Short mmCIF file of C-alpha atoms in Angstrom, two decimals:
data_model
loop_
_atom_site.label_atom_id
_atom_site.label_comp_id
_atom_site.label_asym_id
_atom_site.label_seq_id
_atom_site.Cartn_x
_atom_site.Cartn_y
_atom_site.Cartn_z
CA UNK Q 1 73.76 239.76 68.24
CA UNK Q 2 76.74 237.24 68.30
CA UNK Q 3 79.84 238.51 66.70
CA UNK Q 4 82.62 235.92 66.00
CA UNK Q 5 86.19 236.45 67.42
CA UNK Q 6 87.86 235.17 64.15
CA UNK Q 7 88.41 237.60 61.27
CA UNK Q 8 86.60 237.83 58.04
CA UNK Q 9 88.81 236.20 55.15
CA UNK Q 10 88.27 236.95 51.48
CA UNK Q 11 89.78 234.55 49.00
CA UNK Q 12 90.04 236.60 45.62
CA UNK Q 13 89.56 234.56 42.44
CA UNK Q 14 92.46 234.11 39.99
CA UNK Q 15 90.80 236.62 37.79
CA UNK Q 16 90.62 239.24 40.54
CA UNK Q 17 94.27 238.73 41.36
CA UNK Q 18 95.49 238.73 37.89
CA UNK Q 19 93.28 241.83 37.24
CA UNK Q 20 94.45 243.64 40.35
CA UNK Q 21 90.90 244.42 41.54
CA UNK Q 22 88.29 242.76 43.80
CA UNK Q 23 84.87 242.52 42.34
CA UNK Q 24 82.37 244.96 44.00
CA UNK Q 25 80.73 242.28 46.15
CA UNK Q 26 84.26 241.30 47.74
CA UNK Q 27 85.13 245.00 48.09
CA UNK Q 28 82.06 245.59 50.00
CA UNK Q 29 82.78 242.58 52.31
CA UNK Q 30 86.26 244.00 52.88
CA UNK Q 31 85.05 247.50 53.70
CA UNK Q 32 82.37 246.29 55.95
CA UNK Q 33 84.78 243.97 57.81
CA UNK Q 34 87.07 246.94 58.49
CA UNK Q 35 84.07 249.03 59.73
CA UNK Q 36 82.80 246.39 62.04
CA UNK Q 37 85.73 244.54 63.06
CA UNK Q 38 88.79 246.75 62.19
CA UNK Q 39 90.61 244.04 60.28
CA UNK Q 40 90.05 241.94 57.17
CA UNK Q 41 92.30 238.98 55.75
CA UNK Q 42 93.04 238.80 51.93
CA UNK Q 43 94.04 235.20 51.11
CA UNK Q 44 96.28 233.74 48.32
CA UNK Q 45 97.55 237.20 47.33
CA UNK Q 46 101.17 236.79 46.79
CA UNK Q 47 103.23 234.02 45.15
CA UNK Q 48 105.23 231.90 47.70
CA UNK Q 49 108.48 232.14 45.78
CA UNK Q 50 108.49 235.90 46.04
CA UNK Q 51 107.88 235.49 49.90
CA UNK Q 52 110.61 232.74 50.30
CA UNK Q 53 113.22 234.90 48.81
CA UNK Q 54 112.41 237.89 51.07
CA UNK Q 55 112.00 235.74 54.07
CA UNK Q 56 115.41 234.06 53.80
CA UNK Q 57 117.07 237.49 53.76
CA UNK Q 58 114.94 238.84 56.64
CA UNK Q 59 115.45 235.72 58.85
CA UNK Q 60 119.25 236.26 58.51
CA UNK Q 61 118.80 239.89 59.43
CA UNK Q 62 116.66 238.90 62.43
CA UNK Q 63 119.36 236.75 63.89
CA UNK Q 64 121.80 239.61 63.38
CA UNK Q 65 119.53 242.09 65.12
CA UNK Q 66 118.89 239.63 68.00
CA UNK Q 67 122.53 239.36 68.73
CA UNK Q 68 123.09 243.22 69.03
CA UNK Q 69 123.12 244.85 72.26
CA UNK Q 70 120.90 247.50 70.97
CA UNK Q 71 118.35 245.03 69.59
CA UNK Q 72 115.16 246.86 68.50
CA UNK Q 73 112.80 244.90 70.59
CA UNK Q 74 109.09 246.01 71.15
CA UNK Q 75 107.99 245.26 74.65
CA UNK Q 76 109.97 242.12 74.95
CA UNK Q 77 113.20 240.57 73.51
CA UNK Q 78 111.18 237.94 71.67
CA UNK Q 79 109.53 240.70 69.47
CA UNK Q 80 111.78 242.78 67.35
CA UNK Q 81 111.05 245.39 64.64
CA UNK Q 82 112.96 245.09 61.54
CA UNK Q 83 112.91 246.88 58.05
CA UNK Q 84 113.17 245.18 54.88
CA UNK Q 85 115.88 246.36 52.48
CA UNK Q 86 114.06 248.69 50.01
CA UNK Q 87 116.33 248.06 47.08
CA UNK Q 88 115.75 246.64 43.73
CA UNK Q 89 117.00 243.05 44.49
CA UNK Q 90 114.49 242.66 47.27
CA UNK Q 91 111.50 244.61 45.78
CA UNK Q 92 108.22 243.20 44.39
CA UNK Q 93 105.29 245.03 43.53
CA UNK Q 94 103.00 242.33 44.79
CA UNK Q 95 104.22 242.94 48.24
CA UNK Q 96 104.66 246.73 48.40
CA UNK Q 97 102.16 248.28 45.86
CA UNK Q 98 99.66 245.50 45.60
CA UNK Q 99 96.72 246.98 43.60
CA UNK Q 100 94.13 245.03 45.55
CA UNK Q 101 95.53 246.26 48.81
CA UNK Q 102 95.40 249.87 47.55
CA UNK Q 103 91.98 249.35 46.16
CA UNK Q 104 90.76 248.44 49.72
CA UNK Q 105 92.51 251.12 51.48
CA UNK Q 106 91.74 253.88 49.10
CA UNK Q 107 88.07 252.76 49.46
CA UNK Q 108 88.20 253.13 53.19
CA UNK Q 109 90.49 256.22 53.56
CA UNK Q 110 89.89 257.99 50.29
CA UNK Q 111 91.82 258.18 47.04
CA UNK Q 112 95.46 258.01 46.79
CA UNK Q 113 96.42 257.14 50.42
CA UNK Q 114 99.96 257.72 51.39
CA UNK Q 115 102.51 255.23 52.36
CA UNK Q 116 104.68 256.46 55.13
CA UNK Q 117 105.92 253.56 57.05
CA UNK Q 118 107.54 250.30 55.85
CA UNK Q 119 108.91 248.05 58.49
CA UNK Q 120 108.39 244.50 59.96
CA UNK Q 121 107.44 242.67 63.14
CA UNK Q 122 109.49 239.38 63.96
CA UNK Q 123 108.58 236.89 66.61
CA UNK Q 124 111.74 235.21 67.63
CA UNK Q 125 112.05 231.61 69.05
CA UNK Q 126 112.64 231.55 72.83
CA UNK Q 127 116.22 231.50 74.17
CA UNK Q 128 117.80 231.28 77.63
CA UNK Q 129 118.04 235.03 77.59
CA UNK Q 130 114.61 235.58 76.11
CA UNK Q 131 111.93 233.22 77.58
CA UNK Q 132 108.48 233.08 76.01
CA UNK Q 133 106.55 236.16 76.70
CA UNK Q 134 103.77 238.22 75.31
CA UNK Q 135 103.32 241.78 74.56
CA UNK Q 136 100.73 243.78 76.49
CA UNK Q 137 97.51 244.23 74.64
CA UNK Q 138 98.03 247.64 73.09
CA UNK Q 139 96.87 250.28 70.59
CA UNK Q 140 99.30 251.57 68.12
CA UNK Q 141 97.47 254.96 68.21
CA UNK Q 142 99.04 255.91 71.47
CA UNK Q 143 97.96 259.53 71.17
CA UNK Q 144 94.77 261.57 71.23
CA UNK Q 145 93.49 260.13 68.00
CA UNK Q 146 90.45 260.53 65.64
CA UNK Q 147 87.33 258.52 66.04
CA UNK Q 148 87.30 257.73 62.22
CA UNK Q 149 89.56 255.66 60.19
CA UNK Q 150 92.69 257.53 59.17
CA UNK Q 151 95.43 254.83 58.92
CA UNK Q 152 95.51 250.94 57.86
CA UNK Q 153 98.20 248.76 58.76
CA UNK Q 154 99.09 246.36 55.88
CA UNK Q 155 100.75 243.15 57.21
CA UNK Q 156 102.22 240.68 54.72
CA UNK Q 157 102.72 237.12 55.99
CA UNK Q 158 106.14 235.73 54.77
CA UNK Q 159 105.16 232.37 56.28
CA UNK Q 160 101.93 230.91 57.61
CA UNK Q 161 101.16 232.50 60.95
CA UNK Q 162 99.88 230.12 63.75
CA UNK Q 163 99.71 230.36 67.59
CA UNK Q 164 102.66 228.18 67.72
CA UNK Q 165 104.90 230.62 65.89
CA UNK Q 166 103.39 233.85 67.35
CA UNK Q 167 100.23 234.74 65.65
CA UNK Q 168 99.40 238.17 66.72
CA UNK Q 169 96.40 238.35 69.10
CA UNK Q 170 93.66 240.67 67.86
CA UNK Q 171 90.61 242.13 69.59
CA UNK Q 172 88.04 242.64 66.92
CA UNK Q 173 85.80 245.62 66.99
CA UNK Q 174 88.04 247.61 69.62
CA UNK Q 175 88.95 250.18 66.89
CA UNK Q 176 85.69 252.14 66.84
CA UNK Q 177 85.44 253.46 70.42
CA UNK Q 178 88.95 253.51 71.80
CA UNK Q 179 90.49 256.69 73.29
CA UNK Q 180 93.96 257.69 74.64
CA UNK Q 181 92.23 257.47 78.13
CA UNK Q 182 91.96 253.73 77.61
CA UNK Q 183 95.72 253.36 77.63
CA UNK Q 184 98.31 253.05 80.48
CA UNK Q 185 101.38 254.05 78.75
CA UNK Q 186 101.86 257.45 77.00
CA UNK Q 187 103.60 258.09 73.80
CA UNK Q 188 107.29 257.98 74.48
CA UNK Q 189 107.25 255.30 77.06
CA UNK Q 190 108.85 251.97 76.15
CA UNK Q 191 105.51 250.13 76.43
CA UNK Q 192 103.14 252.93 75.38
CA UNK Q 193 99.40 252.17 74.23
CA UNK Q 194 98.90 249.47 76.83
CA UNK Q 195 95.22 248.93 77.31
CA UNK Q 196 94.00 249.30 81.05
CA UNK Q 197 93.54 245.84 82.38
CA UNK Q 198 89.99 246.39 83.70
CA UNK Q 199 88.81 247.22 80.10
CA UNK Q 200 90.46 243.99 78.92
CA UNK Q 201 88.32 242.01 81.03
CA UNK Q 202 85.15 243.84 80.29
CA UNK Q 203 85.88 243.59 76.50
CA UNK Q 204 86.72 239.75 76.78
CA UNK Q 205 83.11 239.29 78.07
CA UNK Q 206 81.73 241.01 75.21
CA UNK Q 207 83.96 239.73 72.42
CA UNK Q 208 86.98 237.46 73.24
CA UNK Q 209 90.37 237.95 71.52
CA UNK Q 210 91.87 235.42 69.11
CA UNK Q 211 95.00 234.32 67.72
CA UNK Q 212 94.07 233.41 64.09
CA UNK Q 213 95.87 231.16 61.71
CA UNK Q 214 96.77 233.15 58.70
CA UNK Q 215 97.98 231.38 55.58
CA UNK Q 216 101.14 232.18 53.97
CA UNK Q 217 100.61 234.57 50.93
CA UNK Q 218 97.79 236.41 52.82
CA UNK Q 219 97.48 240.14 53.40
CA UNK Q 220 96.02 241.37 56.62
CA UNK Q 221 94.64 244.90 56.72
CA UNK Q 222 94.10 246.45 60.24
CA UNK Q 223 92.76 249.64 61.51
CA UNK Q 224 95.63 251.27 63.46
CA UNK Q 225 93.36 251.92 66.41
CA UNK Q 226 92.56 248.08 66.91
CA UNK Q 227 93.71 246.44 70.20
CA UNK Q 228 96.37 243.60 69.48
CA UNK Q 229 99.34 242.10 71.16
CA UNK Q 230 102.38 239.94 70.06
CA UNK Q 231 102.54 236.44 71.29
CA UNK Q 232 105.39 234.28 71.95
CA UNK Q 233 106.93 232.13 69.13
CA UNK Q 234 107.21 228.67 70.46
CA UNK Q 235 108.55 227.10 67.02
CA UNK Q 236 112.12 226.80 66.04
CA UNK Q 237 112.16 229.48 63.32
CA UNK Q 238 111.62 233.33 63.24
CA UNK Q 239 108.16 234.48 62.22
CA UNK Q 240 108.48 237.55 59.96
CA UNK Q 241 105.66 239.71 59.21
CA UNK Q 242 106.02 242.85 57.17
CA UNK Q 243 104.02 246.03 58.29
CA UNK Q 244 103.31 248.85 56.19
CA UNK Q 245 101.03 251.88 56.95
CA UNK Q 246 98.63 253.65 54.46
CA UNK Q 247 97.46 257.10 55.80
CA UNK Q 248 94.54 258.91 54.49
CA UNK Q 249 95.68 261.61 52.04
CA UNK Q 250 94.17 264.30 54.24
CA UNK Q 251 95.98 263.10 57.46
CA UNK Q 252 98.80 265.37 58.09
CA UNK Q 253 101.51 262.93 59.40
CA UNK Q 254 105.14 263.70 58.59
CA UNK Q 255 106.98 260.45 58.44
CA UNK Q 256 108.84 259.48 55.33
CA UNK Q 257 110.35 256.10 54.09
CA UNK Q 258 113.78 255.72 52.73
CA UNK Q 259 113.75 253.86 49.44
CA UNK Q 260 116.30 253.28 46.82
CA UNK Q 261 116.31 255.68 43.83
CA UNK Q 262 116.20 252.61 41.63
CA UNK Q 263 112.62 252.00 42.76
CA UNK Q 264 111.21 255.58 42.12
CA UNK Q 265 109.51 254.53 38.87
CA UNK Q 266 107.91 251.41 40.60
CA UNK Q 267 106.29 253.67 43.26
CA UNK Q 268 104.72 256.33 40.80
CA UNK Q 269 101.31 257.15 41.88
CA UNK Q 270 100.10 257.04 38.32
CA UNK Q 271 101.13 253.48 38.29
CA UNK Q 272 100.05 252.30 41.66
CA UNK Q 273 97.26 254.65 42.97
CA UNK Q 274 99.34 254.84 46.16
CA UNK Q 275 101.37 257.87 47.09
CA UNK Q 276 104.72 257.29 48.81
CA UNK Q 277 106.32 259.81 51.12
CA UNK Q 278 109.80 258.83 50.27
CA UNK Q 279 113.39 260.08 50.64
CA UNK Q 280 114.97 258.72 47.46
CA UNK Q 281 118.66 257.69 48.21
CA UNK Q 282 121.42 255.57 46.68
CA UNK Q 283 121.31 251.76 47.02
CA UNK Q 284 124.52 251.78 49.07
CA UNK Q 285 122.94 254.18 51.68
CA UNK Q 286 119.86 251.97 51.99
CA UNK Q 287 121.76 248.72 52.46
CA UNK Q 288 124.10 250.48 55.17
CA UNK Q 289 121.41 251.94 57.26
CA UNK Q 290 118.23 249.89 56.90
CA UNK Q 291 118.86 247.76 60.07
CA UNK Q 292 119.72 250.81 62.16
CA UNK Q 293 116.49 252.82 61.97
CA UNK Q 294 114.18 253.82 64.78
CA UNK Q 295 111.60 251.36 66.17
CA UNK Q 296 108.63 251.16 68.56
CA UNK Q 297 107.35 254.57 69.57
CA UNK Q 298 110.27 256.07 67.81
CA UNK Q 299 107.85 256.52 65.17
CA UNK Q 300 105.19 259.15 65.62
CA UNK Q 301 101.68 258.23 63.97
CA UNK Q 302 100.06 261.48 65.07
CA UNK Q 303 99.19 264.32 62.78
CA UNK Q 304 100.19 267.98 62.73
CA UNK Q 305 97.92 271.01 62.78
CA UNK Q 306 94.81 269.42 64.23
CA UNK Q 307 91.50 270.87 63.32
CA UNK Q 308 90.27 272.81 66.35
CA UNK Q 309 86.78 274.46 67.42
CA UNK Q 310 84.66 272.37 64.93
CA UNK Q 311 83.76 269.32 66.80
#
Protein backbone atom coordinates (compact mmCIF):
# COMPACT_ATOMS: atom_id res chain seq x y z
CA UNK A 1 0.00 0.00 0.00
CA UNK A 2 1.41 3.36 -1.05
CA UNK A 3 1.61 5.93 1.73
CA UNK A 4 2.30 9.59 0.92
CA UNK A 5 5.17 11.48 2.48
CA UNK A 6 3.12 14.67 2.83
CA UNK A 7 0.84 15.13 5.85
CA UNK A 8 -2.94 15.09 5.90
CA UNK A 9 -4.43 18.61 6.10
CA UNK A 10 -7.89 19.50 7.33
CA UNK A 11 -9.49 22.84 6.47
CA UNK A 12 -12.17 23.49 9.10
CA UNK A 13 -15.20 25.40 7.91
CA UNK A 14 -16.00 28.88 9.17
CA UNK A 15 -18.76 27.29 11.23
CA UNK A 16 -16.37 24.78 12.81
CA UNK A 17 -13.85 27.49 13.75
CA UNK A 18 -16.50 29.83 15.16
CA UNK A 19 -18.16 26.95 17.03
CA UNK A 20 -14.84 25.67 18.37
CA UNK A 21 -15.44 22.09 17.24
CA UNK A 22 -14.68 19.92 14.24
CA UNK A 23 -17.50 17.90 12.77
CA UNK A 24 -17.24 14.22 13.56
CA UNK A 25 -16.04 13.32 10.03
CA UNK A 26 -13.19 15.86 10.26
CA UNK A 27 -12.39 14.74 13.81
CA UNK A 28 -12.18 11.16 12.58
CA UNK A 29 -9.77 12.21 9.82
CA UNK A 30 -7.58 13.98 12.38
CA UNK A 31 -7.46 10.98 14.73
CA UNK A 32 -6.82 8.52 11.92
CA UNK A 33 -3.99 10.74 10.61
CA UNK A 34 -2.40 10.84 14.08
CA UNK A 35 -2.70 7.06 14.38
CA UNK A 36 -1.26 6.29 10.93
CA UNK A 37 1.14 9.18 10.32
CA UNK A 38 1.79 10.65 13.75
CA UNK A 39 0.90 14.14 12.53
CA UNK A 40 -2.00 16.19 11.19
CA UNK A 41 -2.31 19.81 9.97
CA UNK A 42 -5.33 21.99 10.80
CA UNK A 43 -5.45 24.95 8.42
CA UNK A 44 -6.94 28.46 8.76
CA UNK A 45 -7.23 28.20 12.51
CA UNK A 46 -5.88 31.50 13.82
CA UNK A 47 -6.38 35.11 12.70
CA UNK A 48 -3.25 36.53 11.06
CA UNK A 49 -3.37 39.79 13.00
CA UNK A 50 -3.04 37.85 16.26
CA UNK A 51 -0.04 35.99 14.88
CA UNK A 52 1.61 39.14 13.48
CA UNK A 53 1.57 40.82 16.88
CA UNK A 54 3.22 37.88 18.64
CA UNK A 55 5.64 37.27 15.77
CA UNK A 56 6.99 40.83 15.94
CA UNK A 57 7.73 40.38 19.63
CA UNK A 58 9.31 36.95 19.26
CA UNK A 59 11.48 37.95 16.29
CA UNK A 60 12.85 40.80 18.40
CA UNK A 61 13.51 38.32 21.20
CA UNK A 62 15.13 35.87 18.77
CA UNK A 63 17.77 38.38 17.70
CA UNK A 64 18.48 39.12 21.35
CA UNK A 65 18.92 35.42 22.13
CA UNK A 66 21.12 34.92 19.07
CA UNK A 67 23.48 37.64 20.30
CA UNK A 68 23.96 36.05 23.72
CA UNK A 69 27.00 33.93 24.54
CA UNK A 70 24.66 31.41 26.17
CA UNK A 71 22.29 31.29 23.20
CA UNK A 72 19.75 28.45 23.73
CA UNK A 73 20.46 26.60 20.50
CA UNK A 74 19.20 23.09 19.74
CA UNK A 75 21.81 20.94 17.97
CA UNK A 76 23.14 23.90 15.91
CA UNK A 77 23.30 27.68 16.28
CA UNK A 78 20.79 28.31 13.51
CA UNK A 79 18.03 26.74 15.56
CA UNK A 80 17.17 28.23 18.94
CA UNK A 81 14.52 27.47 21.52
CA UNK A 82 12.65 30.47 22.86
CA UNK A 83 9.62 30.89 25.07
CA UNK A 84 6.81 33.34 24.37
CA UNK A 85 5.99 35.86 27.11
CA UNK A 86 3.06 34.35 29.01
CA UNK A 87 1.43 37.62 30.05
CA UNK A 88 -1.92 39.22 29.29
CA UNK A 89 -0.50 41.55 26.62
CA UNK A 90 0.72 38.67 24.47
CA UNK A 91 -1.94 36.07 25.25
CA UNK A 92 -4.66 34.96 22.87
CA UNK A 93 -6.93 31.99 23.55
CA UNK A 94 -6.93 30.97 19.88
CA UNK A 95 -3.22 30.22 20.25
CA UNK A 96 -2.88 28.69 23.71
CA UNK A 97 -6.26 27.13 24.51
CA UNK A 98 -7.79 26.62 21.07
CA UNK A 99 -10.90 24.45 21.57
CA UNK A 100 -10.47 22.56 18.28
CA UNK A 101 -6.91 21.65 19.20
CA UNK A 102 -8.06 20.42 22.60
CA UNK A 103 -10.91 18.50 20.95
CA UNK A 104 -8.34 16.61 18.86
CA UNK A 105 -5.82 16.02 21.66
CA UNK A 106 -8.45 14.96 24.19
CA UNK A 107 -9.98 12.54 21.69
CA UNK A 108 -6.56 10.98 21.09
CA UNK A 109 -5.15 11.08 24.63
CA UNK A 110 -8.28 11.01 26.76
CA UNK A 111 -10.26 13.78 28.46
CA UNK A 112 -8.65 16.86 29.96
CA UNK A 113 -5.08 16.50 28.76
CA UNK A 114 -2.45 18.47 30.66
CA UNK A 115 -0.46 21.37 29.21
CA UNK A 116 3.03 21.12 30.71
CA UNK A 117 5.27 22.76 28.11
CA UNK A 118 5.03 26.12 26.32
CA UNK A 119 7.99 27.19 24.23
CA UNK A 120 9.00 27.82 20.65
CA UNK A 121 11.44 26.84 17.95
CA UNK A 122 13.05 29.52 15.80
CA UNK A 123 15.04 28.90 12.63
CA UNK A 124 17.44 31.82 12.16
CA UNK A 125 18.85 33.11 8.86
CA UNK A 126 22.47 32.06 8.31
CA UNK A 127 25.32 34.27 9.47
CA UNK A 128 29.11 34.03 9.06
CA UNK A 129 29.25 32.48 12.54
CA UNK A 130 26.33 30.16 11.86
CA UNK A 131 26.32 28.74 8.32
CA UNK A 132 23.29 26.77 7.10
CA UNK A 133 23.04 23.41 8.81
CA UNK A 134 20.42 20.83 9.70
CA UNK A 135 19.51 19.22 12.97
CA UNK A 136 20.04 15.46 13.02
CA UNK A 137 16.85 13.51 12.54
CA UNK A 138 15.74 12.83 16.08
CA UNK A 139 12.98 11.77 18.41
CA UNK A 140 11.86 14.05 21.25
CA UNK A 141 11.06 10.95 23.31
CA UNK A 142 14.75 10.36 24.12
CA UNK A 143 13.98 7.86 26.89
CA UNK A 144 12.44 4.41 27.26
CA UNK A 145 8.97 5.48 26.20
CA UNK A 146 5.57 3.88 25.85
CA UNK A 147 4.42 2.34 22.55
CA UNK A 148 1.07 4.15 22.77
CA UNK A 149 0.24 7.87 22.37
CA UNK A 150 0.99 9.77 25.56
CA UNK A 151 1.94 13.28 24.43
CA UNK A 152 1.09 15.49 21.45
CA UNK A 153 3.13 18.49 20.38
CA UNK A 154 1.05 21.46 19.21
CA UNK A 155 2.95 23.70 16.80
CA UNK A 156 1.53 27.13 15.94
CA UNK A 157 2.93 28.69 12.77
CA UNK A 158 3.41 32.46 13.17
CA UNK A 159 4.40 32.71 9.49
CA UNK A 160 4.01 30.39 6.52
CA UNK A 161 6.59 27.61 6.81
CA UNK A 162 8.40 26.56 3.63
CA UNK A 163 11.59 24.66 2.76
CA UNK A 164 13.23 28.03 2.13
CA UNK A 165 12.66 29.36 5.67
CA UNK A 166 13.31 26.11 7.49
CA UNK A 167 10.23 23.92 7.35
CA UNK A 168 10.75 21.00 9.74
CA UNK A 169 11.58 17.72 8.03
CA UNK A 170 9.13 15.03 9.14
CA UNK A 171 9.18 11.26 8.80
CA UNK A 172 5.54 10.23 8.82
CA UNK A 173 4.63 6.94 10.45
CA UNK A 174 7.80 6.61 12.52
CA UNK A 175 6.03 7.22 15.82
CA UNK A 176 4.44 3.79 16.04
CA UNK A 177 7.45 1.49 16.34
CA UNK A 178 10.33 3.64 17.60
CA UNK A 179 12.25 2.64 20.73
CA UNK A 180 15.08 4.22 22.65
CA UNK A 181 17.38 1.59 21.08
CA UNK A 182 16.90 3.36 17.74
CA UNK A 183 18.60 6.47 19.09
CA UNK A 184 22.31 7.28 19.12
CA UNK A 185 22.18 9.97 21.81
CA UNK A 186 20.90 9.45 25.34
CA UNK A 187 18.91 11.95 27.37
CA UNK A 188 21.32 14.48 28.79
CA UNK A 189 23.54 14.58 25.71
CA UNK A 190 23.52 17.85 23.77
CA UNK A 191 22.21 15.98 20.72
CA UNK A 192 20.05 13.35 22.37
CA UNK A 193 17.45 11.36 20.49
CA UNK A 194 19.41 11.14 17.21
CA UNK A 195 18.15 8.28 15.06
CA UNK A 196 20.74 5.67 14.08
CA UNK A 197 21.83 6.47 10.47
CA UNK A 198 21.23 2.95 9.16
CA UNK A 199 17.62 3.15 10.29
CA UNK A 200 17.17 6.39 8.38
CA UNK A 201 18.21 4.79 5.12
CA UNK A 202 16.00 1.79 5.68
CA UNK A 203 13.03 4.02 6.47
CA UNK A 204 13.67 6.27 3.48
CA UNK A 205 13.14 3.27 1.21
CA UNK A 206 9.75 2.64 2.81
CA UNK A 207 8.44 6.19 3.19
CA UNK A 208 10.64 9.17 2.45
CA UNK A 209 10.69 12.27 4.67
CA UNK A 210 9.33 15.63 3.54
CA UNK A 211 9.57 19.33 4.28
CA UNK A 212 5.95 20.43 3.94
CA UNK A 213 4.68 23.90 3.17
CA UNK A 214 2.38 24.84 6.06
CA UNK A 215 0.36 28.03 5.72
CA UNK A 216 0.33 30.81 8.29
CA UNK A 217 -2.55 30.40 10.72
CA UNK A 218 -2.28 26.62 10.70
CA UNK A 219 -1.78 24.31 13.66
CA UNK A 220 0.33 21.16 13.41
CA UNK A 221 -0.39 18.39 15.92
CA UNK A 222 2.43 15.84 16.15
CA UNK A 223 2.99 12.71 18.19
CA UNK A 224 6.00 13.34 20.46
CA UNK A 225 7.57 10.10 19.20
CA UNK A 226 7.69 11.08 15.52
CA UNK A 227 11.10 11.40 13.86
CA UNK A 228 11.83 14.94 12.68
CA UNK A 229 14.61 17.47 12.29
CA UNK A 230 15.04 21.21 11.91
CA UNK A 231 16.32 22.41 8.55
CA UNK A 232 18.25 25.60 7.72
CA UNK A 233 16.46 28.88 7.19
CA UNK A 234 17.77 30.32 3.91
CA UNK A 235 15.48 33.36 3.97
CA UNK A 236 16.23 36.78 5.45
CA UNK A 237 13.78 36.58 8.38
CA UNK A 238 13.57 34.34 11.46
CA UNK A 239 10.90 31.65 11.27
CA UNK A 240 9.17 31.33 14.64
CA UNK A 241 7.05 28.30 15.50
CA UNK A 242 5.41 27.90 18.90
CA UNK A 243 5.55 24.50 20.56
CA UNK A 244 3.24 23.30 23.32
CA UNK A 245 2.82 19.77 24.64
CA UNK A 246 -0.45 18.20 25.76
CA UNK A 247 0.17 15.12 27.92
CA UNK A 248 -2.41 12.45 28.65
CA UNK A 249 -3.99 13.02 32.07
CA UNK A 250 -2.74 9.63 33.26
CA UNK A 251 0.86 10.29 32.17
CA UNK A 252 2.86 11.17 35.27
CA UNK A 253 5.17 13.91 34.07
CA UNK A 254 6.23 16.61 36.53
CA UNK A 255 6.97 19.67 34.38
CA UNK A 256 5.18 22.94 35.03
CA UNK A 257 4.90 26.15 33.02
CA UNK A 258 5.31 29.66 34.44
CA UNK A 259 2.31 31.84 33.61
CA UNK A 260 1.21 35.28 34.73
CA UNK A 261 -1.37 35.25 37.51
CA UNK A 262 -3.49 37.56 35.33
CA UNK A 263 -4.13 34.64 32.96
CA UNK A 264 -5.37 32.15 35.56
CA UNK A 265 -9.03 32.62 34.58
CA UNK A 266 -8.23 32.12 30.87
CA UNK A 267 -6.75 28.70 31.63
CA UNK A 268 -9.56 27.38 33.82
CA UNK A 269 -10.27 23.79 32.84
CA UNK A 270 -14.04 24.38 32.93
CA UNK A 271 -13.54 26.99 30.22
CA UNK A 272 -10.98 25.15 28.08
CA UNK A 273 -11.26 21.40 28.68
CA UNK A 274 -7.49 21.55 29.07
CA UNK A 275 -5.70 21.36 32.40
CA UNK A 276 -2.55 23.43 32.78
CA UNK A 277 0.23 22.49 35.18
CA UNK A 278 1.18 26.07 36.01
CA UNK A 279 3.11 28.07 38.50
CA UNK A 280 1.13 31.30 38.71
CA UNK A 281 3.45 34.25 39.26
CA UNK A 282 3.44 38.01 38.90
CA UNK A 283 3.77 39.55 35.45
CA UNK A 284 7.04 41.23 36.36
CA UNK A 285 8.63 37.88 37.19
CA UNK A 286 7.44 36.37 33.89
CA UNK A 287 8.88 39.23 31.85
CA UNK A 288 12.13 39.16 33.77
CA UNK A 289 12.78 35.45 33.29
CA UNK A 290 11.00 34.05 30.24
CA UNK A 291 14.10 34.28 28.02
CA UNK A 292 16.34 32.59 30.59
CA UNK A 293 14.65 29.22 30.95
CA UNK A 294 16.04 25.79 30.15
CA UNK A 295 16.08 24.44 26.64
CA UNK A 296 16.63 21.26 24.67
CA UNK A 297 17.00 18.23 26.88
CA UNK A 298 17.02 20.46 29.93
CA UNK A 299 13.36 19.42 29.86
CA UNK A 300 12.41 15.87 30.82
CA UNK A 301 9.36 14.47 29.03
CA UNK A 302 9.53 11.09 30.80
CA UNK A 303 7.06 10.05 33.47
CA UNK A 304 7.56 9.02 37.08
CA UNK A 305 6.46 5.84 38.80
CA UNK A 306 6.28 3.60 35.76
CA UNK A 307 3.98 0.58 35.87
CA UNK A 308 6.04 -2.58 36.37
CA UNK A 309 5.33 -6.29 36.02
CA UNK A 310 2.18 -5.99 33.91
CA UNK A 311 3.35 -5.91 30.27
